[in-house]
Short mmCIF file of C-alpha atoms in Angstrom, two decimals:
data_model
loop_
_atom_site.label_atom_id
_atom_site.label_comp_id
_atom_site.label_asym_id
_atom_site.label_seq_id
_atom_site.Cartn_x
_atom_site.Cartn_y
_atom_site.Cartn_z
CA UNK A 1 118.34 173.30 165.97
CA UNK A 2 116.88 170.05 167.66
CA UNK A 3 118.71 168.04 170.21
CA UNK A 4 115.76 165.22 170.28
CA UNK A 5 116.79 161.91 168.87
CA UNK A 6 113.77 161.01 166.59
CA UNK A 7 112.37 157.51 166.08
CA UNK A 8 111.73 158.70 161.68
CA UNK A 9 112.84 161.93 159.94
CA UNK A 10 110.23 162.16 156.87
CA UNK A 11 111.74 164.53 154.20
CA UNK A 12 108.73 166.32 152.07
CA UNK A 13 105.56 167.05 153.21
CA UNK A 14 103.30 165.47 149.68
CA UNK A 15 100.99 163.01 149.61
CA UNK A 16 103.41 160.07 150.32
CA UNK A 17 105.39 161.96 153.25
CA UNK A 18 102.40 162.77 154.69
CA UNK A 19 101.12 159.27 154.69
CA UNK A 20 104.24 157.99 156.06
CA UNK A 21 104.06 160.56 158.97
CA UNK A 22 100.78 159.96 159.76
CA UNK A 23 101.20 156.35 159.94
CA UNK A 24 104.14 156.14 162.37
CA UNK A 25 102.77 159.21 164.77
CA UNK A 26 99.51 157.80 165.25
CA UNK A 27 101.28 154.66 166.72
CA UNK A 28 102.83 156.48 169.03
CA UNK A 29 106.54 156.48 167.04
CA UNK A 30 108.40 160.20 167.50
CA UNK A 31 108.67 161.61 164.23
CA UNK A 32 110.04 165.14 162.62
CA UNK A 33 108.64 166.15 159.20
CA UNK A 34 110.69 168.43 157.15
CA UNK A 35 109.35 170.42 154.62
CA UNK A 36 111.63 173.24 151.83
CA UNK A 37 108.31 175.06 151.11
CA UNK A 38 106.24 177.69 153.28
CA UNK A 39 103.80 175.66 153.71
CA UNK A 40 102.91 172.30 152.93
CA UNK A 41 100.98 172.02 149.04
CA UNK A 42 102.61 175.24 149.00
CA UNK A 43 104.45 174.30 145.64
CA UNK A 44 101.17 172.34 144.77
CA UNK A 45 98.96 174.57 143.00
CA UNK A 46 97.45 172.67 140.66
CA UNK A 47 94.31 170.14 140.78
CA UNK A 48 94.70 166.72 140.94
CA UNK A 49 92.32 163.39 141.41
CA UNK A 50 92.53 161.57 144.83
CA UNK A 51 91.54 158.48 145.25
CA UNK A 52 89.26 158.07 148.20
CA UNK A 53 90.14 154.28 149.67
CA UNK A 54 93.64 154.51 149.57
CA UNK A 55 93.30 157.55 151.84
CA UNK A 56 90.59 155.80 154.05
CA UNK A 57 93.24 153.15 155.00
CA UNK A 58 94.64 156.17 156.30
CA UNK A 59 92.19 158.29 158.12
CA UNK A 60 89.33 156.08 157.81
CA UNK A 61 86.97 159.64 158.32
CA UNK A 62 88.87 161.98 156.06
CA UNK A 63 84.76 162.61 154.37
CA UNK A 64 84.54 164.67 157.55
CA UNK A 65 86.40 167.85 157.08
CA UNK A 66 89.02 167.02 154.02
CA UNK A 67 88.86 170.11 151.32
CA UNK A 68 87.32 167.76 148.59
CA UNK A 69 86.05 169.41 145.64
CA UNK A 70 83.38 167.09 143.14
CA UNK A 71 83.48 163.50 143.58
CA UNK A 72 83.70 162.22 140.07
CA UNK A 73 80.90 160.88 138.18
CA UNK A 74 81.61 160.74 134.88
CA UNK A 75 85.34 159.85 132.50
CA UNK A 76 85.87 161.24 129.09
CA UNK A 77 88.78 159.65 126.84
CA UNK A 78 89.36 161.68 123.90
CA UNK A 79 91.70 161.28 120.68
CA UNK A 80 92.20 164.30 119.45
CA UNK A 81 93.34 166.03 116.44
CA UNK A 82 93.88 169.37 115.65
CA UNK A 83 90.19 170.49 114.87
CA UNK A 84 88.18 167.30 116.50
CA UNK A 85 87.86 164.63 118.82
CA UNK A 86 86.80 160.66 118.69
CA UNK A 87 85.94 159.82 122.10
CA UNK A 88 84.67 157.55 124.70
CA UNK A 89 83.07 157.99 128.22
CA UNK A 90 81.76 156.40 130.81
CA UNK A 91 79.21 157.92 133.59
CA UNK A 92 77.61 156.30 136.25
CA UNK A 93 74.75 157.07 138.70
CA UNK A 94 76.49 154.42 140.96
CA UNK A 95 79.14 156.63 141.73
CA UNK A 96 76.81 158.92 143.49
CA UNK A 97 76.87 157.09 146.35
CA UNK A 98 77.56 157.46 150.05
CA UNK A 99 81.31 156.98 150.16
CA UNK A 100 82.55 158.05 146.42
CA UNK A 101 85.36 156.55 145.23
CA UNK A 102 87.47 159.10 143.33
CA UNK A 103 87.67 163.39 144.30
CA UNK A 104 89.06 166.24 142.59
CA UNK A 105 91.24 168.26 144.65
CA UNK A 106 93.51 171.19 144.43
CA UNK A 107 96.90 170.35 146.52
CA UNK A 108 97.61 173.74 148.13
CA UNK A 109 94.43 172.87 150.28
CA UNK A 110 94.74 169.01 150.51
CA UNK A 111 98.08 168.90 151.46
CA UNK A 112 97.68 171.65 154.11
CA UNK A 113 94.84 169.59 155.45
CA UNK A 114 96.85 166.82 155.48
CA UNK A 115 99.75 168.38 157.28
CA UNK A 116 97.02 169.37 159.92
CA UNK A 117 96.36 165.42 160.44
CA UNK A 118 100.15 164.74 160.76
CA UNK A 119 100.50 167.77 163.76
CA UNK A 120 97.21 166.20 165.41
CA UNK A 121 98.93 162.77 165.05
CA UNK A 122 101.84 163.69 167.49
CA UNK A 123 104.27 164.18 164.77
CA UNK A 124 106.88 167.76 164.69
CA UNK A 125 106.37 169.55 161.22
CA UNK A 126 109.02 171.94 160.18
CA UNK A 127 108.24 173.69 156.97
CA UNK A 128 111.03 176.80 155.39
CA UNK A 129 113.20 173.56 155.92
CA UNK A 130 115.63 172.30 153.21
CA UNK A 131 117.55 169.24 154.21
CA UNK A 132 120.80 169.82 152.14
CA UNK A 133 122.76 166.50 153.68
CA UNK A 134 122.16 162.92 155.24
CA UNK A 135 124.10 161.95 157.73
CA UNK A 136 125.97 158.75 158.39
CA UNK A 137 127.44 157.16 160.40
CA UNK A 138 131.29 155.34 160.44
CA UNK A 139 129.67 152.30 158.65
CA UNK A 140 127.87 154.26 156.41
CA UNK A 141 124.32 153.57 157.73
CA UNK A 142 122.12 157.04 157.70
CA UNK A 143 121.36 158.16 161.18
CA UNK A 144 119.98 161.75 160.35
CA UNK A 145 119.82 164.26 158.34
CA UNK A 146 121.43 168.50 158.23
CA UNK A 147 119.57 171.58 157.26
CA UNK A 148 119.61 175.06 156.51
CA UNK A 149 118.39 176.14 159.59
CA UNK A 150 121.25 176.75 162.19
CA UNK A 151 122.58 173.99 164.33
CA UNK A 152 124.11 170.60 164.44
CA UNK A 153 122.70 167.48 162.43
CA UNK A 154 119.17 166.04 163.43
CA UNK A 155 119.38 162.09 164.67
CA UNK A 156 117.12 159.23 163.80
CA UNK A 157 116.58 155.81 163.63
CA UNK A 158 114.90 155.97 160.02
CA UNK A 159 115.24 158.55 156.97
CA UNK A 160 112.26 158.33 155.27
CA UNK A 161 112.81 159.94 151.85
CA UNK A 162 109.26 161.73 150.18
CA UNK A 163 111.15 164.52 148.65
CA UNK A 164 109.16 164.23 145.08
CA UNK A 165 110.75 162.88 141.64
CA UNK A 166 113.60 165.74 141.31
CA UNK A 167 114.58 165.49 144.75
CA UNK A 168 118.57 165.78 145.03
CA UNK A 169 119.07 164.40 148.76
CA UNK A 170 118.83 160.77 147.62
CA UNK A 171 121.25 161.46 144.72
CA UNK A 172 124.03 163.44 146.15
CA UNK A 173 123.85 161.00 148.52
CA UNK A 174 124.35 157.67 146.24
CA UNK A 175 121.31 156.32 146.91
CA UNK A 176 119.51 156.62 143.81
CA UNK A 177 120.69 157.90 140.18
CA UNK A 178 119.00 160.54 138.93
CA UNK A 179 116.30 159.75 136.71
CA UNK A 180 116.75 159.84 133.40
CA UNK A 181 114.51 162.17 130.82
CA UNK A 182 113.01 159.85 129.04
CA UNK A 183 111.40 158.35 132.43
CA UNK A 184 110.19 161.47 133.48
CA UNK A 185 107.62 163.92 132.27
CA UNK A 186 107.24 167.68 132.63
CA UNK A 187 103.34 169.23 132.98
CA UNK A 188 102.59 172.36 133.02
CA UNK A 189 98.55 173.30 134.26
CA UNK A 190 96.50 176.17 134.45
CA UNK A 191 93.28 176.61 137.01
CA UNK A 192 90.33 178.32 135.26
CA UNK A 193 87.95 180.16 137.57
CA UNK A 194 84.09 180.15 136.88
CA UNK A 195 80.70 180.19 138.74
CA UNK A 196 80.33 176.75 140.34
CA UNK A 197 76.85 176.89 137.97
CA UNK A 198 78.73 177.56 134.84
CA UNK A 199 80.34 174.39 135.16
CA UNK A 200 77.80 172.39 136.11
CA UNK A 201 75.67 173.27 133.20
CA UNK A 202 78.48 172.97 131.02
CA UNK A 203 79.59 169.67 131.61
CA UNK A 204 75.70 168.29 132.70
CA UNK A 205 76.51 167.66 136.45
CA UNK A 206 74.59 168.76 139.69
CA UNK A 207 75.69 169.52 143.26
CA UNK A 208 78.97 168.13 143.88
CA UNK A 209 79.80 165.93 140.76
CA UNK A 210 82.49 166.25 138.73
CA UNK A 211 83.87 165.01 135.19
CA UNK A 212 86.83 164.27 133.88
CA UNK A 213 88.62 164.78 130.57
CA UNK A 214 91.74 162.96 129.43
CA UNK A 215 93.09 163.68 125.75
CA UNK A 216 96.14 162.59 123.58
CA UNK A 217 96.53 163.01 119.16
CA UNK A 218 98.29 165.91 117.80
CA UNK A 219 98.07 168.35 120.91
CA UNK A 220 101.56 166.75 122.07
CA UNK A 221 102.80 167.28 118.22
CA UNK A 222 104.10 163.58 118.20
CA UNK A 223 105.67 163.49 121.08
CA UNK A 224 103.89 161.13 123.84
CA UNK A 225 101.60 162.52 126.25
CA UNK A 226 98.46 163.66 128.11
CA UNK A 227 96.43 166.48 128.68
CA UNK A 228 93.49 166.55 130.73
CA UNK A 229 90.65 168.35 132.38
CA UNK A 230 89.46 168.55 135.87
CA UNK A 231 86.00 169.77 137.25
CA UNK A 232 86.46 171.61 140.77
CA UNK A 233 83.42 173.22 142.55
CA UNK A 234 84.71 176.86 141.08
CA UNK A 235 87.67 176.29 138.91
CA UNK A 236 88.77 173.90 136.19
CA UNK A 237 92.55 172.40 136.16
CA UNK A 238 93.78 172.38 132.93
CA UNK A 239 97.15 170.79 131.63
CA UNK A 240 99.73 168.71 129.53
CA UNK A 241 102.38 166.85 129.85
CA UNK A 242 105.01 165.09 127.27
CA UNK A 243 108.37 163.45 128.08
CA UNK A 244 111.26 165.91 129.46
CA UNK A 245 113.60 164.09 126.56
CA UNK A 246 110.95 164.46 124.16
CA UNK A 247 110.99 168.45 124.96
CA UNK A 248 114.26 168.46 124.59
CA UNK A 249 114.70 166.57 121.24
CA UNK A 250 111.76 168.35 119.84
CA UNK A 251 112.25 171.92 121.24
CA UNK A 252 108.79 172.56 121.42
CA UNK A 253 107.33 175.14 123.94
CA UNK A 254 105.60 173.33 127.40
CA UNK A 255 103.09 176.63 127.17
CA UNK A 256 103.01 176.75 123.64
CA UNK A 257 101.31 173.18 124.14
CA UNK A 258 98.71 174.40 126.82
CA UNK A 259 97.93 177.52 124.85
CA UNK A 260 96.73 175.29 121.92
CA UNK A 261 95.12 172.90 123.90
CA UNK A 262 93.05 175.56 125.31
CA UNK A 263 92.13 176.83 122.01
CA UNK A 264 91.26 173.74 120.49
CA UNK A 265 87.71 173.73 119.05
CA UNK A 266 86.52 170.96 122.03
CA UNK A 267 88.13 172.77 124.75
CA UNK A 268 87.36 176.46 123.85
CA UNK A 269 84.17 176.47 124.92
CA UNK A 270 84.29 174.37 128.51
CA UNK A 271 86.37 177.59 129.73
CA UNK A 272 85.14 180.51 127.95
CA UNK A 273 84.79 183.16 130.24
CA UNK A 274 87.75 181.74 132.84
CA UNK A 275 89.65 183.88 134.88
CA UNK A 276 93.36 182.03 135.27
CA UNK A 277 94.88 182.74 138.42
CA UNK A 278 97.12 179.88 138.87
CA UNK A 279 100.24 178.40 136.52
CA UNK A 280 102.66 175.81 137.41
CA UNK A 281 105.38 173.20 136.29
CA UNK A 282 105.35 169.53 137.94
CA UNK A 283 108.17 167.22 137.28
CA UNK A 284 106.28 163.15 136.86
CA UNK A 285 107.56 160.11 137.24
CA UNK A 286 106.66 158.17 133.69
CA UNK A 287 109.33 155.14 133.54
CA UNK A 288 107.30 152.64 135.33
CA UNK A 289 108.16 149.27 137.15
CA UNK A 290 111.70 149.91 135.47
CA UNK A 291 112.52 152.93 136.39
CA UNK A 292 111.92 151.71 139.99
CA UNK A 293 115.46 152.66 142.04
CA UNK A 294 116.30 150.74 145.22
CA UNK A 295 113.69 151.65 147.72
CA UNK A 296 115.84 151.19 150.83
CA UNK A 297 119.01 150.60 152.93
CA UNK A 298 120.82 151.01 156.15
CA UNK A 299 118.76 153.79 157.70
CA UNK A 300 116.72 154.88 154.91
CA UNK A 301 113.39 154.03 152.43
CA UNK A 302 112.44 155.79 149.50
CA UNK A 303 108.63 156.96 148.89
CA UNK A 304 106.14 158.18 146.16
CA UNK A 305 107.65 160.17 143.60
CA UNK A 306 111.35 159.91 144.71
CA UNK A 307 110.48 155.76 144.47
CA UNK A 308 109.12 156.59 140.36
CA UNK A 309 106.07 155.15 142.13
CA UNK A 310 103.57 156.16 139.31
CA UNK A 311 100.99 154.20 136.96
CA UNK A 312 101.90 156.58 133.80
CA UNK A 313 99.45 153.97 131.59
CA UNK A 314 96.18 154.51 134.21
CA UNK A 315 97.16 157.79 134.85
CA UNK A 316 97.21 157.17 138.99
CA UNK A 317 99.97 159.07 141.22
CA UNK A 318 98.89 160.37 144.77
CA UNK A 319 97.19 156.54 145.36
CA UNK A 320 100.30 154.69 145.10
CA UNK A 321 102.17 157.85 147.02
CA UNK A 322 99.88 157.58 149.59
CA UNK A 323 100.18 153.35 149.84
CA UNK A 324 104.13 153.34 149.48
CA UNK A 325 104.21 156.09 152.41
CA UNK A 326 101.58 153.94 154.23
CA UNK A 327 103.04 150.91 154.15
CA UNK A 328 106.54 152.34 154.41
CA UNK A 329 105.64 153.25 157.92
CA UNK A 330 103.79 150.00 159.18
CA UNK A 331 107.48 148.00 158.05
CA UNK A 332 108.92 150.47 160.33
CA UNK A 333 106.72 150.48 162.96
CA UNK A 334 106.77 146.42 163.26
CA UNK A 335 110.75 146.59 163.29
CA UNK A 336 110.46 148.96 165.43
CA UNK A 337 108.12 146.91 168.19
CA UNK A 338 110.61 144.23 167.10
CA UNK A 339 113.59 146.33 168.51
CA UNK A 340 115.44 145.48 165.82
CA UNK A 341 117.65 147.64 164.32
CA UNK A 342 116.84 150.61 160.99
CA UNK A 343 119.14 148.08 158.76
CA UNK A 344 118.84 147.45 155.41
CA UNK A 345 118.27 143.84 156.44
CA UNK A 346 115.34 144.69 158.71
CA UNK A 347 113.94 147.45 156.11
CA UNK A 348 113.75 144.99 153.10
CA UNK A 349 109.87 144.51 154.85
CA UNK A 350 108.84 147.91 152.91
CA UNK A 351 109.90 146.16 149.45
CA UNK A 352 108.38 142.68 150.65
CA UNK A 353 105.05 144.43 151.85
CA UNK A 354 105.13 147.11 148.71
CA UNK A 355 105.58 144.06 146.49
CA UNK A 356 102.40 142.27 147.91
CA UNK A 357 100.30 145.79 147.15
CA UNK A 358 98.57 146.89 144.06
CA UNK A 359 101.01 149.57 143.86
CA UNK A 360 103.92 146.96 142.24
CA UNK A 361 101.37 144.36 140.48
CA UNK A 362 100.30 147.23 138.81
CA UNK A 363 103.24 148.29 137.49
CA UNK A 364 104.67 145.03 136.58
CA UNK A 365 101.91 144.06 134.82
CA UNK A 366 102.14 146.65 132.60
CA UNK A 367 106.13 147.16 132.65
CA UNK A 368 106.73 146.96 128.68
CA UNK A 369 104.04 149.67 128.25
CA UNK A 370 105.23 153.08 128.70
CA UNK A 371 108.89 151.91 126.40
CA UNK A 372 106.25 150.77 123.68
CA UNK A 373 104.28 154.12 123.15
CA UNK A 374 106.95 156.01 123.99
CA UNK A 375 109.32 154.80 121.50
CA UNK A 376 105.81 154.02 118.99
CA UNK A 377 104.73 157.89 119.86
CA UNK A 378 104.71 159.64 116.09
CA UNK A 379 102.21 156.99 115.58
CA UNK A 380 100.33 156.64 118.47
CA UNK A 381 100.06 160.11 119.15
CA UNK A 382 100.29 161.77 115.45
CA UNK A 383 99.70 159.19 112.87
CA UNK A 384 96.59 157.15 114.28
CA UNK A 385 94.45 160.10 115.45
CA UNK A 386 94.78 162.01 112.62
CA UNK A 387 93.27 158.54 110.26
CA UNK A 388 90.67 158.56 112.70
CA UNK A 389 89.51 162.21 112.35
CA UNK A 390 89.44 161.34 108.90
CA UNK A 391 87.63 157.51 108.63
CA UNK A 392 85.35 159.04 110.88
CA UNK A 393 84.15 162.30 108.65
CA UNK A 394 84.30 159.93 105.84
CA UNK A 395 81.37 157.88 107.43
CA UNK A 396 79.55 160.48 109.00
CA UNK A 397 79.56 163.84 105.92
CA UNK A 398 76.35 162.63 103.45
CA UNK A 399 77.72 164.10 100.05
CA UNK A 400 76.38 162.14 97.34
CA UNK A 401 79.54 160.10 97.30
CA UNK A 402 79.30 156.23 97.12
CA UNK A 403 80.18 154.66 100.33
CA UNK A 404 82.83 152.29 98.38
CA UNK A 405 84.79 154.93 97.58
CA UNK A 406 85.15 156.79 101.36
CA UNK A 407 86.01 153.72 102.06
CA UNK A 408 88.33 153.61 99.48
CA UNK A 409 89.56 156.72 100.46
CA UNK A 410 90.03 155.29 104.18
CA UNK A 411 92.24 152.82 103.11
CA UNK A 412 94.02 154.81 100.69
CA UNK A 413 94.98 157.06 103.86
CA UNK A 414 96.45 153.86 105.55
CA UNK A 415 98.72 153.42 102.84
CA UNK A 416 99.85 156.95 102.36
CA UNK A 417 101.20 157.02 106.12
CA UNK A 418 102.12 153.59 105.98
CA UNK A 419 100.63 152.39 108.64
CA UNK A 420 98.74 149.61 107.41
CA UNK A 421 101.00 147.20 108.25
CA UNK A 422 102.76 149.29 111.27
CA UNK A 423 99.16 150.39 113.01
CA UNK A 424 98.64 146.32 112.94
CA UNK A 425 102.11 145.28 114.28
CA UNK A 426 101.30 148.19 116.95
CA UNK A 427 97.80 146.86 117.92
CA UNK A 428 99.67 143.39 118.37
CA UNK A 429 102.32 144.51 120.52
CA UNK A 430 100.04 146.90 122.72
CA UNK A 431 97.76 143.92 123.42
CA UNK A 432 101.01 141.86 124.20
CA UNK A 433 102.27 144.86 126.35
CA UNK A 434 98.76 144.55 128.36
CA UNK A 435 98.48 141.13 128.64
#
């Protein structure tokens, strides 16, 4: 196999793996990359939003020659039930400026972009490469890691693990339990090809803008969760998610879910006329701050994904993937010029510098969140939309019928599904939960 003694292994070529690489081999540190698919983003087919100054900490000119598709201009929020929506948005003329702040992008391409920085970096990229063991040493500190590929084990100072939410190295090997399904959601997405000027006049933008649609109500049948909508320059990502325990309580169909999503009367008609090409399943960390496993020990630091590093409530993943794999490898490069030792000592810098980012404020801040609407979701994502379908047709259908008594009505609806009294005791908590 390899008989070079590496300064960091990085397991997983995503966002956060890729960050951590990057970091460490444009210092100068000796570092392999490891990689189970053909290719890295070769498991990534679907869109996704990136989030441009987390990536410019990075590689401060990634504008240059990154495969960026619209740089977003506009954010839609819908409630939906099953034959409407009530809905918000925001869009700015401010975020058509120089350096945009947030990107569509579809991962196959990023992430083989990406991997292109790490190689130019100095790093060694090995993709077709499952790493089925860690390997450690008599006093149980990881020194390496074994593959599939034929050989002895591969040495290093530092196991940097970036293998995604599912990944079984850390497990098998004690490090982490594996996460449980109610912390973890299951998405399933779709890309829609059109004409780059079939999108643009269908959701009002020009050139390289893009829009976003986020949705919850009765598309997730009661069960919490998200679907969404993403503008690329020829294609349009399309997708839900819901809890993997919730899927399993319920028995409801992932595709059954994105089929009626797509047919729902506010949907229908942004894809009409869409060639799919693409269809895949990602596993999501959704357990927040305390779902967080331990992040590191003798030899070894967790990243992204594998960390449950995600912001379920603002929807944000590949920012705090690419921070924890950022900052990941500065701690490691100051032990290193330290010559101190890969200990779990020395390594508790990743947690102390992590814990200083936005990536854990975040999180803690909003740590009673995702257990509130998760175990609140019949009525968050069943009961609620539905009465607001239905107060607002009340106030907006002219019928001859005196106002008092749609409002009657309105409140007569509250009763009946008992949520008077609940929907307030919910609003109470939720603002409590986001203090």
């Amino acid at each position: 196999m390899i008989e070079q003694e590496f300064d960091a292994i990085v397991v997983g070529a995503g966002m956060s793996g890729n960050a951590a690489a990057y970091t460490m081999a444009s210092q100068g540190l000796t570092v392999l990359q490891l990689e189970r698919g053909e290719y890295p983003g070769s498991k990534n087919v679907q869109g996704a939003i990136m989030y441009a100054d987390m990536l410019e900490q990075i590689i401060p000119d990634f504008r240059d020659d990154a495969p960026l598709e619209r740089h977003l201009v506009e954010q839609r929020f819908w409630v939906m039930d099953d034959t409407s929506h009530t809905g918000m948005q925001y869009r700015s003329d401010d975020f058509n400026e120089a350096k945009p702040n947030r990107y569509t992008i579809i991962r196959a391409q990023f992430d083989k972009w990406f991997s292109r920085k790490v190689r130019q970096a100095g790093a060694t990229v090995l993709c077709e490469t499952t790493v089925t063991e860690l390997v450690r040493s008599a006093s149980g500190k990881v020194i390496g890691v074994r593959t599939d590929r034929a050989g002895g084990p591969i040495y290093a100072d530092v196991v940097v693990l970036a293998e995604g939410v599912n990944g079984l190295l850390g497990t098998r090997a004690g490090l982490r339990k594996m996460p449980k399904p109610e912390s973890v959601a299951l998405a399933v997405k779709e890309m829609h090809f059109l004409p780059d000027e079939v999108i643009e006049q269908r959701f009002g933008l020009q050139g390289d803008e893009g829009c976003v649609i986020e949705a919850a109500g009765t598309i997730s049948r009661s069960m919490a969760g998200l679907a969404f909508l993403y503008t690329n320059k020829e294609s349009i990502s399309l997708g839900i998610g819901c809890l993997v325990s919730d899927f399993a309580q319920t028995m409801e169909s992932p595709y059954v879910l994105l089929d009626n999503f797509k047919n729902h009367p506010s949907i229908r008609p942004l894809i009409a006329g869409s060639e799919v090409k693409e269809y895949s399943a990602h596993l999501i960390p959704e357990g927040g701050y305390k779902a967080i496993p331990q992040l590191f020990g003798d030899g070894w630091v967790a990243v992204g994904d594998a960390a449950q590093l995600n912001n379920a409530i603002h929807r944000e993943g590949s920012n705090l993937a690419m921070t924890s794999g950022r900052i990941a490898g500065e701690a490691i490069i100051e032990i290193k010029g330290r010559n101190q030792p890969m200990i779990r000592r020395n390594l508790a810098l990743y947690k102390t510098m992590l814990d200083k980012s936005f990536v854990v404020k975040d999180l803690m801040k909003y740590k009673d969140m995702p257990a509130l609407i998760h175990t609140n979701s019949r009525n968050f994502f069943m009961t609620y939309p539905q009465l607001m379908s239905q107060a607002a047709q009340n106030f907006m259908r002219v019928d001859g019928t005196p106002k008092i008594e749609k409002e009657k009505a309105t409140t007569a609806a509250f009763i009946k599904a008992r949520s008077r009294w609940g929907l307030i005791s919910d609003v109470v908590r939720l603002a409590l939960a986001w203090r």
